[in-house]
Amino acid sequence: MTIYSKFHQDGADSNDTHLTLTYDVKYWLSELCNQRLTPCADFASIILESVLQMNDIENEGITNNLASGEMDSLEDASSQANAWCQQLGLGPGSRIVDVRALPLKSAGGYHREESSLVLGDILPRNSKSYDKNRAPKFFGQPTIVYFHVTVLSIDTINEESMTYVADIFLAQSWRDHRLRLPEDMTEEYRILDVGWLQDIWRPDCFFKNAKKVTFHEMSVPNHYLWLYHDKTLIYMAKLTLVLSCAMKFENYPHDTQVCSMQIESLSHTTHDLVFKWNFTDPLVTNPDIELPQLDIAKNTTEDCTLEYSTGNFTCLAVVFNLRRRLGYHLFHTYIPSGLIVVMSWISFWIKPEAIPARATLGVTSLLTLSTQSTQSQRSLPPVSYVKAIDVWMSSCTVFVFMSLMEFAVVNSFMGPVATKPMKGYSEEDLTIHRPSGYNGTSSSLRLRGKASSPARGPPPPPPGPQYVTFCNGREVALFIDQWSRLFFPLAFIILNVVYWTTFLH
């Protein structure tokens, strides 16, 4: 029902008529006047000492037609608005004044207490004309819902299940021109019962990549509904979301994970409903968020509207760029594994004859490195591609294995160890049983001063030096050790330069 009053300003011309309207008509006329389709285009706010209000039942049909969108075009609405203005005696110089700026004078002064509301106070008088399943489209245009997200915390990032948990405030705002304002609404907004959302239209948004959504109800339900004078509804709720994130570990632990939170319409296509981010502050992130192994490098808001076989469904996304901190893996993976590689090089300074010491050092280093490689990837899913940590640990394993191979080569050049002379006998007292040549005879072992069987044939010539081959092999083994002392550290330094240059970028 249209509520208006006519009056004449003191000292003004009698033709200078003013009109005070409720927002039902004021909103629609302002939309038309913005299109310059009505002569009522001169808006101004004036201070009034008193307002005489009355109900105009005659004009209720015009208001309902405007609000319900039954008019075919702006021209039709403009013609009815012009006729309505002329009926009230308003000329081109008339002013339309918003009743929100004016105090309502009562017997006790310019103040009126707001009474408690019921659902019928905001629904149209003809409740059958209101369809809660139909979006409040304005002149055939899709309903626009504005979103705002405040990220309170991000935690429990699980690489194995590829999920993360976020606590947020989600705010939605939309305008439903079919609703009525309470007659005694004098404040900027009015808090409505959240349960009324079951009886009025609301956006059918859902979190597309959410595995679990929890409403907070301690100590009261953490959501509320506001109604403003321009019939804008704001619904805000605090939620805890368990969201999936398609993580990629090719550069792990130098990776940056891109995780999103997608909000999509369930049943309305873009022909009826469009989601948009709030223009002023679409996303606010708590600066005190602290993650144990990740840093929030960058946050953005995007439009993720997709085309399905059933149509285009509007979608918005909050994108979190989570960059992994290197400190944990530096002290628990890289430095220990590097020290194990360096420890395996100690065998190059051990004498080639110390076979047990060199073998134990190499095998122990290899087993320790293998255990550390398994522990460094315990929290990751078993992916089929090669990760950066795999490149590092495999390279360290190769270096330790090559040090073992170097020991095997050195040991092969050493040959058999020389036998010491027997106690109580000189080398001249020892003769070696060896073939005597081409005559097929052989010499026998003879100990000087003791009885022996008579020798057949001439005595063999004195044996030559028995340590020539051994000495030459030892020199080669020592040369290999000396060469390894330079080659292995230099190759490991080159590996580090290539590795860190590649994966840090």
Coordinates of C-alpha atoms in Angstrom, one line a residue:
M1 CA 0.0 0.0 0.0
T2 CA 1.4 3.4 -1.0
I3 CA 1.8 5.9 1.9
Y4 CA 2.3 9.5 0.9
S5 CA 1.4 13.0 2.1
K6 CA 1.0 16.3 0.3
F7 CA 2.0 19.6 1.9
H8 CA 3.1 23.1 1.1
Q9 CA 6.4 24.4 2.4
D10 CA 6.0 27.6 4.4
G11 CA 6.7 30.6 2.3
A12 CA 6.8 28.7 -0.9
D13 CA 4.7 28.9 -4.0
S14 CA 1.5 26.9 -3.8
N15 CA 2.5 25.1 -7.0
D16 CA 5.7 23.8 -5.4
T17 CA 4.2 20.5 -4.2
H18 CA 6.3 18.0 -2.3
L19 CA 5.7 14.3 -1.8
T20 CA 6.9 11.9 0.8
L21 CA 6.7 8.2 -0.1
T22 CA 7.5 4.9 1.4
Y23 CA 10.3 3.1 -0.3
D24 CA 8.0 0.9 -2.4
V25 CA 7.2 3.7 -4.8
K26 CA 10.3 5.8 -4.2
Y27 CA 12.6 3.0 -5.3
W28 CA 10.8 2.3 -8.5
L29 CA 10.4 5.9 -9.4
S30 CA 14.1 6.5 -8.8
E31 CA 15.0 3.7 -11.1
L32 CA 12.8 5.2 -13.8
C33 CA 14.0 8.7 -13.2
N34 CA 17.6 7.5 -13.5
Q35 CA 16.6 6.4 -17.0
R36 CA 15.2 9.9 -17.6
L37 CA 11.8 8.4 -18.5
T38 CA 9.7 10.4 -16.1
P39 CA 9.4 14.2 -15.3
C40 CA 9.9 13.5 -11.6
A41 CA 13.7 13.8 -12.0
D42 CA 14.5 16.6 -9.5
F43 CA 15.5 14.8 -6.3
A44 CA 16.3 16.7 -3.1
S45 CA 16.2 16.2 0.6
I46 CA 14.4 18.8 2.7
I47 CA 13.9 19.2 6.5
L48 CA 10.3 18.9 7.6
E49 CA 8.8 19.8 10.9
S50 CA 5.9 17.5 10.6
V51 CA 4.5 15.0 8.2
L52 CA 0.9 14.1 7.7
Q53 CA 0.6 10.5 6.6
M54 CA -2.3 8.8 4.9
N55 CA -3.0 5.6 3.0
D56 CA -3.7 5.8 -0.7
I57 CA -5.5 2.5 -1.5
E58 CA -6.1 3.7 -5.0
N59 CA -2.5 3.6 -6.0
E60 CA -1.8 0.2 -4.5
G61 CA -2.3 -1.5 -7.8
I62 CA 0.3 0.6 -9.5
T63 CA 2.8 -0.2 -6.8
N64 CA 2.1 -4.0 -7.0
N65 CA 2.4 -3.9 -10.7
L66 CA 5.8 -2.2 -10.5
A67 CA 7.0 -4.6 -7.8
S68 CA 5.8 -7.8 -9.4
G69 CA 7.4 -7.0 -12.8
E70 CA 4.2 -7.5 -14.7
M71 CA 5.0 -4.5 -16.9
D72 CA 6.6 -5.4 -20.2
S73 CA 9.1 -2.6 -20.5
L74 CA 10.5 0.6 -18.9
E75 CA 8.3 2.6 -21.3
D76 CA 5.1 1.1 -19.9
A77 CA 6.3 1.7 -16.3
S78 CA 7.2 5.3 -17.3
S79 CA 3.8 6.0 -18.8
Q80 CA 2.0 4.7 -15.7
A81 CA 4.4 6.7 -13.4
N82 CA 3.7 9.9 -15.4
A83 CA 0.0 9.3 -15.1
W84 CA 0.4 8.7 -11.4
C85 CA 2.4 11.9 -10.9
Q86 CA -0.1 13.9 -12.9
Q87 CA -2.9 12.5 -10.8
L88 CA -1.2 13.7 -7.7
G89 CA -0.7 17.1 -9.2
L90 CA 3.1 16.9 -9.4
G91 CA 4.9 18.9 -12.0
P92 CA 8.4 18.8 -13.4
G93 CA 9.7 20.7 -10.4
S94 CA 8.4 18.2 -7.9
R95 CA 10.7 16.6 -5.4
I96 CA 10.5 13.0 -4.1
V97 CA 11.8 12.8 -0.5
D98 CA 12.9 9.5 1.1
V99 CA 11.0 9.0 4.3
R100 CA 14.0 7.3 5.9
A101 CA 15.6 10.8 6.4
L102 CA 12.6 12.1 8.2
P103 CA 11.7 11.6 11.9
L104 CA 8.2 10.5 12.5
K105 CA 6.5 12.8 15.0
S106 CA 4.4 11.2 17.6
A107 CA 2.8 12.4 20.8
G108 CA 6.1 11.9 22.7
G109 CA 8.3 13.5 20.1
Y110 CA 10.2 12.4 17.0
H111 CA 10.7 8.8 17.9
R112 CA 8.8 5.6 17.6
E113 CA 9.8 2.3 19.1
E114 CA 10.0 -0.7 16.7
S115 CA 7.6 -3.5 17.5
S116 CA 8.4 -7.2 17.1
L117 CA 8.0 -8.5 13.6
V118 CA 6.3 -11.5 12.2
L119 CA 6.9 -13.0 8.8
G120 CA 3.7 -11.5 7.4
D121 CA 5.1 -8.0 8.0
I122 CA 7.6 -8.4 5.2
L123 CA 5.8 -10.6 2.8
P124 CA 3.4 -9.1 0.2
R125 CA -0.2 -8.7 1.3
N126 CA -1.1 -11.2 -1.3
S127 CA 1.1 -14.0 -0.2
K128 CA 0.1 -16.2 -3.0
S129 CA 1.8 -13.9 -5.5
Y130 CA 5.2 -14.5 -3.7
D131 CA 7.1 -17.6 -5.0
K132 CA 10.1 -18.4 -2.8
N133 CA 11.5 -20.6 -5.4
R134 CA 11.6 -17.9 -8.0
A135 CA 14.5 -15.4 -8.1
P136 CA 13.5 -11.8 -7.7
K137 CA 14.4 -10.7 -11.2
F138 CA 14.3 -7.0 -12.0
F139 CA 12.7 -6.2 -15.4
G140 CA 13.8 -9.6 -16.7
Q141 CA 17.4 -9.1 -15.6
P142 CA 19.1 -11.9 -13.5
T143 CA 19.2 -11.4 -9.8
I144 CA 22.7 -10.4 -8.6
V145 CA 24.0 -11.8 -5.3
Y146 CA 27.2 -10.2 -3.9
F147 CA 29.5 -12.3 -1.8
H148 CA 32.1 -11.4 0.8
V149 CA 34.4 -13.9 2.5
T150 CA 36.5 -13.3 5.7
V151 CA 39.1 -16.1 6.3
L152 CA 39.6 -16.5 10.0
S153 CA 42.0 -19.5 9.9
I154 CA 43.5 -22.1 7.6
D155 CA 44.9 -25.3 9.2
T156 CA 45.1 -29.1 9.1
I157 CA 46.6 -29.2 5.6
N158 CA 46.9 -32.9 4.8
E159 CA 49.1 -33.7 1.8
E160 CA 48.2 -37.4 2.0
S161 CA 44.4 -36.9 1.7
M162 CA 44.8 -33.6 -0.3
T163 CA 42.5 -31.6 2.0
Y164 CA 42.7 -28.5 4.1
V165 CA 40.4 -26.9 6.8
A166 CA 39.2 -23.3 6.8
D167 CA 37.1 -21.2 9.2
I168 CA 35.3 -18.4 7.4
F169 CA 32.6 -15.7 7.6
L170 CA 30.4 -15.9 4.5
A171 CA 28.2 -12.9 3.7
Q172 CA 25.6 -12.8 0.9
S173 CA 23.6 -9.8 -0.1
W174 CA 20.7 -9.5 -2.6
R175 CA 17.7 -7.3 -3.2
D176 CA 14.2 -8.7 -3.2
H177 CA 11.8 -6.0 -4.3
R178 CA 8.8 -8.2 -3.7
L179 CA 9.2 -7.9 0.1
R180 CA 7.5 -5.1 2.2
L181 CA 9.2 -3.0 4.7
P182 CA 7.9 -2.9 8.3
E183 CA 5.7 0.1 8.8
D184 CA 7.6 1.2 11.9
M185 CA 11.1 0.6 10.5
T186 CA 13.1 3.7 11.5
E187 CA 16.6 2.2 11.9
E188 CA 19.1 1.6 9.2
Y189 CA 18.4 -2.1 9.2
R190 CA 16.2 -4.6 10.9
I191 CA 17.4 -8.0 12.2
L192 CA 15.1 -10.7 11.0
D193 CA 14.5 -14.3 12.2
V194 CA 17.0 -16.5 10.4
G195 CA 14.3 -19.2 10.2
W196 CA 12.4 -17.0 7.8
L197 CA 14.9 -17.9 5.1
Q198 CA 12.8 -21.1 4.7
D199 CA 9.8 -19.0 3.6
I200 CA 11.5 -16.4 1.4
W201 CA 13.8 -16.6 -1.6
R202 CA 17.5 -17.1 -0.8
P203 CA 20.5 -17.9 -3.0
D204 CA 21.0 -21.7 -3.4
C205 CA 24.8 -21.5 -3.1
F206 CA 26.9 -24.5 -2.1
F207 CA 30.7 -25.1 -1.8
K208 CA 31.6 -27.1 -4.8
N209 CA 34.9 -28.6 -3.5
A210 CA 33.8 -29.1 0.1
K211 CA 33.8 -32.5 1.7
K212 CA 32.3 -31.3 4.9
V213 CA 30.6 -28.0 6.1
T214 CA 29.9 -27.3 9.7
F215 CA 27.7 -24.4 11.1
H216 CA 28.9 -23.0 14.5
E217 CA 26.2 -23.0 17.2
M218 CA 28.2 -22.1 20.3
S219 CA 26.9 -20.3 22.3
V220 CA 24.2 -19.2 19.9
P221 CA 23.8 -20.1 16.1
N222 CA 26.5 -18.0 14.4
H223 CA 24.4 -16.6 11.6
Y224 CA 22.1 -13.6 11.2
L225 CA 19.8 -12.0 8.6
W226 CA 19.5 -8.2 8.1
L227 CA 16.9 -6.2 6.1
Y228 CA 17.8 -2.7 4.9
H229 CA 15.5 0.1 3.7
D230 CA 16.3 -0.6 0.0
K231 CA 15.0 -4.2 0.6
T232 CA 18.5 -5.6 0.5
L233 CA 18.9 -8.7 2.5
I234 CA 22.3 -9.6 4.1
Y235 CA 22.9 -13.1 5.4
M236 CA 26.1 -13.9 7.2
A237 CA 27.2 -17.2 8.8
K238 CA 30.4 -18.6 10.3
L239 CA 31.4 -21.9 8.8
T240 CA 34.1 -24.5 9.1
L241 CA 34.9 -26.1 5.8
V242 CA 36.9 -29.3 4.9
L243 CA 37.9 -28.6 1.3
S244 CA 39.6 -30.7 -1.3
C245 CA 42.7 -29.4 -3.0
A246 CA 44.3 -31.0 -6.1
M247 CA 47.9 -30.8 -4.9
K248 CA 50.9 -31.3 -7.2
F249 CA 54.2 -32.5 -5.7
E250 CA 56.6 -32.3 -8.6
N251 CA 58.6 -29.6 -6.9
Y252 CA 58.2 -30.9 -3.3
P253 CA 59.5 -29.5 -0.9
H254 CA 60.0 -26.4 -3.0
D255 CA 56.3 -26.4 -4.1
T256 CA 53.6 -23.8 -4.0
Q257 CA 50.1 -25.3 -3.7
V258 CA 47.1 -23.6 -5.3
C259 CA 44.0 -24.4 -3.3
S260 CA 40.6 -22.9 -4.0
M261 CA 37.2 -22.5 -2.3
Q262 CA 34.5 -22.6 -4.9
I263 CA 30.9 -21.2 -4.4
E264 CA 28.4 -22.2 -7.1
S265 CA 24.7 -22.0 -7.6
L266 CA 22.9 -25.3 -7.3
S267 CA 19.8 -24.9 -9.5
H268 CA 19.7 -21.5 -11.0
T269 CA 21.5 -20.8 -14.3
T270 CA 23.0 -17.4 -15.2
H271 CA 19.8 -16.5 -16.9
D272 CA 18.2 -16.2 -13.4
L273 CA 21.0 -15.7 -11.0
V274 CA 24.5 -14.3 -11.1
F275 CA 27.1 -14.3 -8.3
K276 CA 29.5 -11.4 -8.0
W277 CA 32.2 -10.4 -5.6
N278 CA 31.6 -7.4 -3.4
F279 CA 33.2 -4.4 -5.0
T280 CA 34.8 -2.9 -1.9
D281 CA 36.3 -5.8 0.0
P282 CA 35.5 -9.2 -1.5
L283 CA 38.1 -11.1 0.5
V284 CA 39.6 -10.4 3.9
T285 CA 42.3 -12.7 5.4
N286 CA 43.2 -12.8 9.0
P287 CA 46.9 -11.5 9.1
D288 CA 47.6 -13.7 12.2
I289 CA 47.2 -16.9 10.3
E290 CA 50.2 -19.1 11.0
L291 CA 50.8 -22.4 9.3
P292 CA 53.6 -24.8 10.5
Q293 CA 55.1 -25.5 7.0
L294 CA 53.3 -23.2 4.6
D295 CA 53.0 -19.5 4.0
I296 CA 50.0 -17.8 2.4
A297 CA 51.8 -16.1 -0.4
K298 CA 48.9 -14.7 -2.3
N299 CA 45.1 -14.7 -2.2
T300 CA 42.8 -13.8 -5.2
T301 CA 39.2 -14.0 -6.1
E302 CA 38.1 -15.4 -9.4
D303 CA 35.0 -16.2 -11.5
C304 CA 34.8 -20.0 -12.1
T305 CA 31.5 -20.1 -14.0
L306 CA 31.4 -23.3 -16.1
E307 CA 29.1 -24.5 -18.8
Y308 CA 27.3 -27.7 -18.2
S309 CA 25.0 -29.7 -20.4
T310 CA 22.1 -28.2 -18.5
G311 CA 23.3 -24.6 -18.8
N312 CA 25.8 -22.1 -17.3
F313 CA 25.8 -22.1 -13.5
T314 CA 27.4 -19.0 -11.8
C315 CA 30.5 -19.7 -9.7
L316 CA 32.9 -17.7 -7.6
A317 CA 36.3 -18.9 -6.2
V318 CA 38.7 -17.8 -3.6
V319 CA 42.3 -19.0 -4.5
F320 CA 45.0 -19.5 -1.9
N321 CA 48.6 -19.7 -2.9
L322 CA 50.4 -21.7 -0.2
R323 CA 54.1 -21.7 -0.5
R324 CA 56.0 -24.3 1.5
R325 CA 58.7 -23.2 4.0
L326 CA 62.1 -24.8 3.4
G327 CA 63.4 -24.6 7.0
Y328 CA 61.9 -27.9 8.1
H329 CA 63.2 -30.0 5.2
L330 CA 66.5 -28.1 5.2
F331 CA 67.4 -29.3 8.8
H332 CA 65.6 -32.6 8.6
T333 CA 66.4 -33.8 5.1
Y334 CA 69.0 -31.9 3.1
I335 CA 71.7 -31.2 5.7
P336 CA 71.6 -34.8 7.3
S337 CA 71.7 -36.5 3.9
G338 CA 74.5 -34.2 2.7
L339 CA 76.5 -35.1 5.8
I340 CA 76.0 -38.8 5.2
V341 CA 77.4 -38.3 1.7
V342 CA 80.4 -36.5 3.1
M343 CA 80.9 -39.1 5.7
S344 CA 81.1 -41.8 3.0
W345 CA 84.2 -39.9 1.6
I346 CA 86.2 -40.6 4.8
S347 CA 87.0 -44.0 3.3
F348 CA 89.3 -42.2 0.7
W349 CA 91.6 -41.3 3.6
I350 CA 91.7 -44.8 5.1
K351 CA 94.5 -47.1 4.1
P352 CA 93.6 -49.5 1.3
E353 CA 94.6 -52.5 3.6
A354 CA 91.8 -51.6 6.1
I355 CA 89.2 -53.5 4.3
P356 CA 86.7 -54.0 7.2
A357 CA 86.7 -50.3 8.1
R358 CA 86.1 -49.1 4.6
A359 CA 83.4 -51.6 3.9
T360 CA 81.6 -50.9 7.1
L361 CA 81.6 -47.2 6.5
G362 CA 80.2 -47.4 3.0
V363 CA 77.5 -49.9 3.9
T364 CA 76.4 -48.0 7.0
S365 CA 76.1 -44.8 5.0
L366 CA 74.0 -46.4 2.3
L367 CA 71.6 -48.0 4.8
T368 CA 71.2 -44.7 6.8
L369 CA 70.5 -42.7 3.6
S370 CA 67.9 -45.2 2.5
T371 CA 66.1 -45.0 5.8
Q372 CA 66.1 -41.2 5.7
S373 CA 64.8 -41.2 2.2
T374 CA 61.8 -43.2 3.3
Q375 CA 61.1 -41.0 6.3
S376 CA 61.2 -37.7 4.3
Q377 CA 58.3 -38.8 2.2
R378 CA 56.1 -40.5 4.8
S379 CA 53.5 -37.7 4.8
L380 CA 53.1 -37.7 1.0
P381 CA 50.7 -39.8 -1.1
P382 CA 52.4 -42.5 -3.3
V383 CA 52.5 -40.5 -6.6
S384 CA 53.8 -42.0 -9.8
Y385 CA 55.9 -39.0 -10.9
V386 CA 59.4 -37.9 -9.8
K387 CA 59.6 -35.3 -7.1
A388 CA 62.3 -32.8 -6.3
I389 CA 63.1 -34.7 -3.1
D390 CA 63.4 -37.9 -5.1
V391 CA 66.1 -36.3 -7.3
W392 CA 68.0 -35.2 -4.2
M393 CA 67.8 -38.4 -2.3
S394 CA 68.6 -40.5 -5.4
S395 CA 71.6 -38.3 -6.1
C396 CA 72.9 -38.7 -2.6
T397 CA 72.4 -42.5 -2.8
V398 CA 74.4 -42.6 -6.0
F399 CA 77.3 -40.7 -4.4
V400 CA 77.4 -43.1 -1.5
F401 CA 77.1 -46.1 -3.8
M402 CA 79.9 -44.8 -6.0
S403 CA 82.2 -44.5 -2.9
L404 CA 81.5 -48.2 -2.3
M405 CA 82.4 -49.0 -5.9
E406 CA 85.6 -46.9 -5.6
F407 CA 86.6 -49.1 -2.6
A408 CA 86.0 -52.3 -4.6
V409 CA 88.2 -51.0 -7.5
V410 CA 90.9 -50.0 -5.0
N411 CA 90.8 -53.4 -3.4
S412 CA 91.1 -55.2 -6.7
F413 CA 94.3 -53.3 -7.5
M414 CA 95.8 -54.1 -4.2
G415 CA 95.8 -57.9 -5.0
P416 CA 96.9 -60.5 -2.3
V417 CA 98.7 -59.2 0.7
A418 CA 102.4 -60.2 0.9
T419 CA 103.3 -63.1 3.2
K420 CA 105.7 -62.5 6.1
P421 CA 108.8 -64.7 6.4
M422 CA 108.5 -67.7 8.7
K423 CA 110.0 -67.2 12.2
G424 CA 113.4 -68.8 12.7
Y425 CA 114.3 -69.0 9.0
S426 CA 115.7 -66.5 6.6
E427 CA 114.5 -66.0 3.1
E428 CA 117.5 -67.9 1.8
D429 CA 116.3 -70.9 3.7
L430 CA 113.0 -71.0 1.8
T431 CA 112.6 -72.4 -1.6
I432 CA 109.3 -72.4 -3.4
H433 CA 107.9 -75.5 -5.0
R434 CA 107.7 -74.5 -8.7
P435 CA 108.0 -76.1 -12.1
S436 CA 111.6 -76.4 -13.1
G437 CA 111.0 -75.6 -16.7
Y438 CA 110.5 -77.7 -19.8
N439 CA 112.1 -80.9 -18.5
G440 CA 109.1 -81.7 -16.5
T441 CA 111.0 -81.9 -13.2
S442 CA 110.1 -79.9 -10.2
S443 CA 112.0 -78.5 -7.3
S444 CA 111.1 -79.5 -3.7
L445 CA 111.0 -77.5 -0.5
R446 CA 114.3 -77.8 1.4
L447 CA 115.1 -76.6 4.8
R448 CA 118.7 -76.0 5.4
G449 CA 120.1 -78.0 8.3
K450 CA 117.4 -80.6 8.2
A451 CA 117.2 -84.0 6.4
S452 CA 115.5 -84.1 3.1
S453 CA 115.1 -86.4 0.3
P454 CA 117.9 -86.2 -2.3
A455 CA 117.3 -83.6 -5.0
R456 CA 116.9 -84.7 -8.5
G457 CA 118.7 -82.5 -11.0
P458 CA 120.5 -79.2 -10.5
P459 CA 119.3 -76.9 -7.8
P460 CA 116.9 -74.2 -8.9
P461 CA 118.0 -70.6 -9.4
P462 CA 117.4 -68.3 -6.5
P463 CA 113.8 -66.8 -6.7
G464 CA 113.3 -63.3 -7.9
P465 CA 111.4 -60.5 -6.1
Q466 CA 107.9 -61.5 -5.0
Y467 CA 106.5 -58.0 -4.2
V468 CA 106.8 -56.1 -7.5
T469 CA 103.2 -56.6 -8.6
F470 CA 101.9 -55.9 -5.1
C471 CA 103.8 -52.6 -4.9
N472 CA 102.6 -51.4 -8.3
G473 CA 99.0 -52.2 -7.5
R474 CA 99.2 -50.3 -4.2
E475 CA 100.4 -47.3 -6.0
V476 CA 97.5 -47.4 -8.4
A477 CA 95.1 -47.8 -5.5
L478 CA 96.5 -44.8 -3.7
F479 CA 96.3 -42.8 -6.8
I480 CA 92.6 -43.6 -7.2
D481 CA 92.0 -42.6 -3.6
Q482 CA 93.8 -39.3 -4.1
W483 CA 91.8 -38.6 -7.3
S484 CA 88.5 -39.5 -5.5
R485 CA 89.3 -37.0 -2.8
L486 CA 88.9 -34.2 -5.4
F487 CA 86.4 -35.6 -7.8
F488 CA 83.7 -36.6 -5.4
P489 CA 83.4 -33.2 -3.6
L490 CA 83.6 -31.3 -6.9
A491 CA 80.9 -33.4 -8.4
F492 CA 78.7 -33.0 -5.3
I493 CA 79.1 -29.2 -5.4
I494 CA 78.1 -29.2 -9.1
L495 CA 75.0 -31.2 -8.2
N496 CA 74.0 -28.7 -5.5
V497 CA 74.4 -25.8 -7.9
V498 CA 72.2 -27.4 -10.5
Y499 CA 69.6 -28.7 -8.1
W500 CA 69.1 -25.5 -6.1
T501 CA 69.1 -23.3 -9.2
T502 CA 66.5 -25.5 -10.9
F503 CA 64.0 -26.0 -8.1
L504 CA 64.3 -22.7 -6.2
H505 CA 63.0 -20.9 -9.3

